Coordinates of C-alpha atoms in Angstrom, one line a residue:
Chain A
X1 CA 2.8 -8.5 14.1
X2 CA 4.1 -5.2 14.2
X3 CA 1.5 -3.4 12.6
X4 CA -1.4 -4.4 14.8
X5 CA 0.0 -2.8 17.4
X6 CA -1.2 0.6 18.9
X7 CA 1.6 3.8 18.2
X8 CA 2.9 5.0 21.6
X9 CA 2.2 8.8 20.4
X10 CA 3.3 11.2 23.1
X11 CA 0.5 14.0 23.1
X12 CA 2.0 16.8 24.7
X13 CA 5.2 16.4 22.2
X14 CA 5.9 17.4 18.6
X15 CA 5.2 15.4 15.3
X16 CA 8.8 15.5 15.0
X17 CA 9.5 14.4 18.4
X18 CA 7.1 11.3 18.2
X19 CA 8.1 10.5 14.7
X20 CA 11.7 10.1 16.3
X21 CA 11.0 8.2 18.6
X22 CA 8.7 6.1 17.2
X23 CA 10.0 5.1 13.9
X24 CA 13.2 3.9 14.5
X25 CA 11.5 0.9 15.8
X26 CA 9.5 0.3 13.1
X27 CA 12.2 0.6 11.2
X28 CA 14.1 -2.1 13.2
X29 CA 11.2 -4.8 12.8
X30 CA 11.0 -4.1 9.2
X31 CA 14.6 -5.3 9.1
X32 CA 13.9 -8.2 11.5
X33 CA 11.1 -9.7 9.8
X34 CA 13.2 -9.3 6.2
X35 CA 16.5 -11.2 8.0
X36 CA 13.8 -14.1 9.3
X37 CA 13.1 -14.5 5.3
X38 CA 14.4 -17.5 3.1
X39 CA 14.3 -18.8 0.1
X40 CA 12.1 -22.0 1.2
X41 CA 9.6 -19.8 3.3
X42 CA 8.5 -17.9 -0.2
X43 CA 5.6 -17.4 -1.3
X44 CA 4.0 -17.1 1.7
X45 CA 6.7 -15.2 3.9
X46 CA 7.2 -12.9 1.0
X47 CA 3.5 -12.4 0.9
X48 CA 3.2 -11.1 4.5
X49 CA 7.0 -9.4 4.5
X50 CA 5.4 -7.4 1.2
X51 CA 2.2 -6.2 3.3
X52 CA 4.7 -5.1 6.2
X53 CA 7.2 -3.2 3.8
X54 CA 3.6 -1.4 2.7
X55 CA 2.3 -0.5 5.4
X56 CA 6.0 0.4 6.9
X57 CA 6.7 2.7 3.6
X58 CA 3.2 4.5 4.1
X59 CA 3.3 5.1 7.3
X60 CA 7.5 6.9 6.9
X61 CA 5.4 8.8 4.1
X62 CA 2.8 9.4 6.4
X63 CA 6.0 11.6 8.5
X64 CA 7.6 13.1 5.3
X65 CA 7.2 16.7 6.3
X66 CA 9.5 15.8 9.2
X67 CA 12.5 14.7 7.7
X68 CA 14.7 16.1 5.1
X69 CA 15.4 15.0 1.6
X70 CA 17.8 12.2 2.5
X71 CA 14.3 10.5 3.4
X72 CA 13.5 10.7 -0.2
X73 CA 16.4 8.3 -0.8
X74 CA 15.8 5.7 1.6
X75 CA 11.9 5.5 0.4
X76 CA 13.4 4.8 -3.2
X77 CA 15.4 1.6 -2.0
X78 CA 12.2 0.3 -0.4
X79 CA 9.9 1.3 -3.3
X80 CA 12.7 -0.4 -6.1
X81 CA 12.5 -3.5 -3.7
X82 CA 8.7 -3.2 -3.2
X83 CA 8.5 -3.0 -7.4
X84 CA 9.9 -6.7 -7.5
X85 CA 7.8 -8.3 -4.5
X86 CA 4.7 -6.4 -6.7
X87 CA 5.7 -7.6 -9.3
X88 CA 5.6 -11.3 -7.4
X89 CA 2.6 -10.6 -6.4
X90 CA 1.3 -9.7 -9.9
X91 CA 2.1 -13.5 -11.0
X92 CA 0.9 -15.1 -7.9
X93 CA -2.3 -13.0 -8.6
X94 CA -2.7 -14.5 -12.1
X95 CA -2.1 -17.9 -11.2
X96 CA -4.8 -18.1 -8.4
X97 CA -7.2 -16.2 -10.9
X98 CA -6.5 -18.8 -13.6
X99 CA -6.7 -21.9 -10.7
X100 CA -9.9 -20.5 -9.1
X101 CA -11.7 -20.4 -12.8
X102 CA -10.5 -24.0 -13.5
X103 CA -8.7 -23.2 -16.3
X104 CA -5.4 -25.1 -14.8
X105 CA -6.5 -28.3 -16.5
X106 CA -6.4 -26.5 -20.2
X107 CA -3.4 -24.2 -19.9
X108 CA -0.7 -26.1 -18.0
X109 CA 1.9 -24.3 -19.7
X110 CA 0.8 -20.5 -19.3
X111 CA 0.5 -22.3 -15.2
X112 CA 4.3 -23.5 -15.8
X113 CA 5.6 -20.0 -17.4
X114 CA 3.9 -18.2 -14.4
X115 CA 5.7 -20.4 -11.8
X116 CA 9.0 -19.8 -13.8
X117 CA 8.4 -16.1 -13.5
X118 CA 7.5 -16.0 -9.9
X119 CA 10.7 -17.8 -8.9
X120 CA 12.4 -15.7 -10.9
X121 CA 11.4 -12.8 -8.9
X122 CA 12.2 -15.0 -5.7
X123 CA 15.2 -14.6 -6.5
X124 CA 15.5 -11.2 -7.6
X125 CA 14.3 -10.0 -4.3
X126 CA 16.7 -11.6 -2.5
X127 CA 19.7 -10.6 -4.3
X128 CA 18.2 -6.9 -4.0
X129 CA 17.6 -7.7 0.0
X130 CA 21.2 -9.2 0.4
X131 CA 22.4 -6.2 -1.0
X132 CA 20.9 -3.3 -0.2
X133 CA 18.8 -4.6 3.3
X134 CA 20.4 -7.3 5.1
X135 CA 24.3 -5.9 5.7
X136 CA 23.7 -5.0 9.4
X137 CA 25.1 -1.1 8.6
X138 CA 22.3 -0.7 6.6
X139 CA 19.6 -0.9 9.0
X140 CA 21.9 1.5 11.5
X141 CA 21.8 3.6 8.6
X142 CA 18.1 3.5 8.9
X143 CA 17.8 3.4 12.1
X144 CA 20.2 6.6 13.2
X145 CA 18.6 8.3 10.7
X146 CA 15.1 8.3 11.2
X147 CA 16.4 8.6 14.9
X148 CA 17.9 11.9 14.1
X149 CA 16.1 15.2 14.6
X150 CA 16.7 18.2 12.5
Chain B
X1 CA 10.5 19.0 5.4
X2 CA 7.9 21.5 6.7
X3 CA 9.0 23.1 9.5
X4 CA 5.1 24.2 10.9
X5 CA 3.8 21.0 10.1
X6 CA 6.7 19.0 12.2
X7 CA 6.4 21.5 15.2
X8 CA 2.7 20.6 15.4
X9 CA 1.3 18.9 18.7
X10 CA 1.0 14.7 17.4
X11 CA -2.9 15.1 17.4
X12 CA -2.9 18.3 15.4
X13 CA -0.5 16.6 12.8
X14 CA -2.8 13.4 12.4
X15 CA -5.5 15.6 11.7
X16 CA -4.0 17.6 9.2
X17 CA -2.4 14.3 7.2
X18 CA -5.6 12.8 7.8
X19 CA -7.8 15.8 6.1
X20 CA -4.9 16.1 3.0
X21 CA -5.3 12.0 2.5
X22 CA -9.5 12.3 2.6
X23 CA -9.1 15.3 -0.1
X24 CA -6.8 13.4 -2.4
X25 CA -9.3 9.9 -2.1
X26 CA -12.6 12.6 -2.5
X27 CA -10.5 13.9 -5.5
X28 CA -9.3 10.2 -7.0
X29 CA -13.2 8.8 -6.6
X30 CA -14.3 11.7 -8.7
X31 CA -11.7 10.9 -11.8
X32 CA -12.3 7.0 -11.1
X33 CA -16.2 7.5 -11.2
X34 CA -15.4 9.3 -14.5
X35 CA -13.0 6.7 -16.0
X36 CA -12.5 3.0 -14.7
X37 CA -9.1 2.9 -16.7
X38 CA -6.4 0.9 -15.0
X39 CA -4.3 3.5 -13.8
X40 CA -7.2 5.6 -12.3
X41 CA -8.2 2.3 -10.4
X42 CA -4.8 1.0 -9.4
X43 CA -4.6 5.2 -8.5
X44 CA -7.6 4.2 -6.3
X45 CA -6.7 1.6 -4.4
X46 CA -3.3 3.6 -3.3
X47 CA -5.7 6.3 -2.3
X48 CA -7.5 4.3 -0.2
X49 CA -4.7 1.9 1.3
X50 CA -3.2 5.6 2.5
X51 CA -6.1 6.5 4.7
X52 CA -6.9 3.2 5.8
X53 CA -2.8 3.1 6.7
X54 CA -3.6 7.1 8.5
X55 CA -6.8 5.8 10.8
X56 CA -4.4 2.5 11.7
X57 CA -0.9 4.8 12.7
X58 CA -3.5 8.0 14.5
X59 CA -6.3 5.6 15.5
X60 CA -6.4 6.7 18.9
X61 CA -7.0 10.4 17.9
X62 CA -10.4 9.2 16.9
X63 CA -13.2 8.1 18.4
X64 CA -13.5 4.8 18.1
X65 CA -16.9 3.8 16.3
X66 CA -16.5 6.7 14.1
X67 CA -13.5 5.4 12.6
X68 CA -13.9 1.9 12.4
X69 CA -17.3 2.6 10.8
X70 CA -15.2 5.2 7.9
X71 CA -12.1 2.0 7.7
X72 CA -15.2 -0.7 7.2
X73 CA -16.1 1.5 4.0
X74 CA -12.8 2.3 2.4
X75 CA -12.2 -1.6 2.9
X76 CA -15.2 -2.6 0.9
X77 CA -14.1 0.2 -1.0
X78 CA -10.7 -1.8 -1.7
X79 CA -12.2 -4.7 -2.0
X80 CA -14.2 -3.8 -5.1
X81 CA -11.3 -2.0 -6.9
X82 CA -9.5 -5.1 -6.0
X83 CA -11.6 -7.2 -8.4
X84 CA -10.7 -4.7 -11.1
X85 CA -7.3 -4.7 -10.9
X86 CA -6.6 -8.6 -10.3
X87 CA -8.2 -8.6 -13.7
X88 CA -6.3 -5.8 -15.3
X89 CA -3.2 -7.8 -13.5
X90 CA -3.6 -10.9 -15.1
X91 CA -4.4 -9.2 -18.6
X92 CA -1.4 -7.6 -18.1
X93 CA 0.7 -10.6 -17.0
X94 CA -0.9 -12.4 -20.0
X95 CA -0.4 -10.4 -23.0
X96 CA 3.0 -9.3 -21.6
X97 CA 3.9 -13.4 -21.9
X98 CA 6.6 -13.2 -24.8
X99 CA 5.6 -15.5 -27.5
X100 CA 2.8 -17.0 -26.5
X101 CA -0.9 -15.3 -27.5
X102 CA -4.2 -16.6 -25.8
X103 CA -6.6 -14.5 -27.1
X104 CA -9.3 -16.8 -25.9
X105 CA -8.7 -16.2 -22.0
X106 CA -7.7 -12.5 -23.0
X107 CA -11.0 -11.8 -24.3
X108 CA -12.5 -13.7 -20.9
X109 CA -10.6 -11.4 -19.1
X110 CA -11.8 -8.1 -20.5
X111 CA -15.3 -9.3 -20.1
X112 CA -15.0 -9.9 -16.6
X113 CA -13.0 -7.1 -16.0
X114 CA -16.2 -5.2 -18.1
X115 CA -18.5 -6.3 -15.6
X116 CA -16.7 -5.6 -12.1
X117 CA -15.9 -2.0 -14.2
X118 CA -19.4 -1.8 -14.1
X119 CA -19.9 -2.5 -9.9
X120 CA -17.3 0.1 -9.2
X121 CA -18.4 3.0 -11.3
X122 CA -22.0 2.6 -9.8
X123 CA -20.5 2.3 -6.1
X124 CA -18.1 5.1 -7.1
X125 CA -21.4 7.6 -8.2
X126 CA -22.9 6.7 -5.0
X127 CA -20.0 7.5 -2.8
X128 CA -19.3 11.1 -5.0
X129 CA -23.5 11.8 -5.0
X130 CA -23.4 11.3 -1.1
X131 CA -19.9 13.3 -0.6
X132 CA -19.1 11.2 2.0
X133 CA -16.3 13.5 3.2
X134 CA -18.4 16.0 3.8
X135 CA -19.7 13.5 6.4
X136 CA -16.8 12.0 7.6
X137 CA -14.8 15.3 8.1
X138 CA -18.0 15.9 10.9
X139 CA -17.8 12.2 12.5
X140 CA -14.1 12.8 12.8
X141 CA -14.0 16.5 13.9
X142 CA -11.5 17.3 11.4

């Protein structure tokens, strides 16, 4: 997985140099792993693809003072998308709580509400993706820009 | 954009990102140890996901034992303000439920989330007594 790997830093060059070299690429596996997702690989795939969009968001913030404001606006499409897969998260978190207590048996319903809500948010995610992610423009949009020095 | 910051050799950057990220977590354990509200924990966690995400990207600007020894804390770390917030998540998710009201499981919920409270703050007294930054800023020549 991408973010195992080690960064190929150049030493002798600038933070701004490295960052654009570097994180064009990560930007381009953030985009592959969210065009591998569907609809029958959730929750788990949306899991994972939520811990990559983290650590891919945190690590562009990491390289903030390197880029100009436009950044600003690209971290708010991946933090509005990141709300919704929290937000996933937040009833997939509930549910296990509630199954690892045992108390599946004597609320099935507040089980059947939470599974409503969690495909619910399925779905919102990938009408958000198919909009604002997946068109192939979008990620040379990233791509260029975090390519770009200033 | 800061133009002195972006000009800075890659190792002298990760250092100073590194050193700004271990101020802002000394800072956040400080008000968490003082107040184990939701937002100061969930505030927490994001601290400590940031540094843990800084040693990862810069890892090999550090030696090696040093800074898996720091990333084995601030997990364990997590993982603690974890169990908070999985219950403030699911009281959250709960009484959010339109039309439904289990007060029952709600108050179950706040007394478990009253005794993993409890964990935290005592780890979190520990970790400002010892000011572990202090410490780590030497092990990691910052």
């Amino acid at each position: 997985m991408a973010n195992k790997k080690k960064f190929p830093w150049k030493e002798d060059q600038s933070a701004e140099h490295n960052a654009t070299e570097v994180l064009p690429s990560l930007a381009a596996a953030f985009f592959a792993q969210g065009r591998d997702l569907t609809p029958q690989a959730a929750p788990d795939g949306l899991h994972n693809f939520r811990i990559q969009a983290k650590s891919f968001r945190d690590t562009l913030e990491l390289f903030r003072p390197c880029y100009d404001r436009r950044l600003e606006q690209l971290l708010k499409l991946l933090r509005d998308m990141q709300q919704i897969l929290g937000e996933m998260n937040d009833l997939a978190t509930t549910r296990r709580l509630l199954t690892d207590y045992g108390l599946e048996q004597s609320r099935p319903r507040l089980l059947d509400s939470l599974d409503t809500r969690i495909q619910e948010k399925v779905n919102q995610f990938f009408s958000v993706w198919k909009k604002t992610f997946a068109p192939v423009r979008k990620e040379y949009r990233w791509v260029n820009y975090l390519a770009r020095r200033a | 954009m800061n133009k002195k910051l972006m000009r800075l050799p890659i190792e002298e950057y990760a250092k100073a990102q590194t050193k700004t990220l271990l101020e802002r977590l000394a800072l956040q354990i400080g008000q968490t140890a003082k107040s184990t509200d939701p937002e100061s924990v969930h505030d927490l966690r994001v601290e400590v996901r940031h540094l843990v995400n800084c040693f990862r990207v810069f890892t090999q600007f550090f030696p090696d034992q040093a800074s898996k020894k720091i990333r084995r804390r601030l997990q364990a770390l997590k993982k603690l303000a974890g169990e908070v917030r999985t219950l403030d998540i699911a009281l959250e998710v709960i009484v959010s439920r339109p039309g439904v009201q289990d007060e029952g499981l709600s108050a179950w919920l706040k007394n478990e989330r009253k005794k993993t409270e409890q964990e935290l703050s005592k780890a979190l007294q520990r970790w400002t007594r010892r000011k572990f930054w202090r410490k780590w800023r030497g092990m990691i020549d910052l």
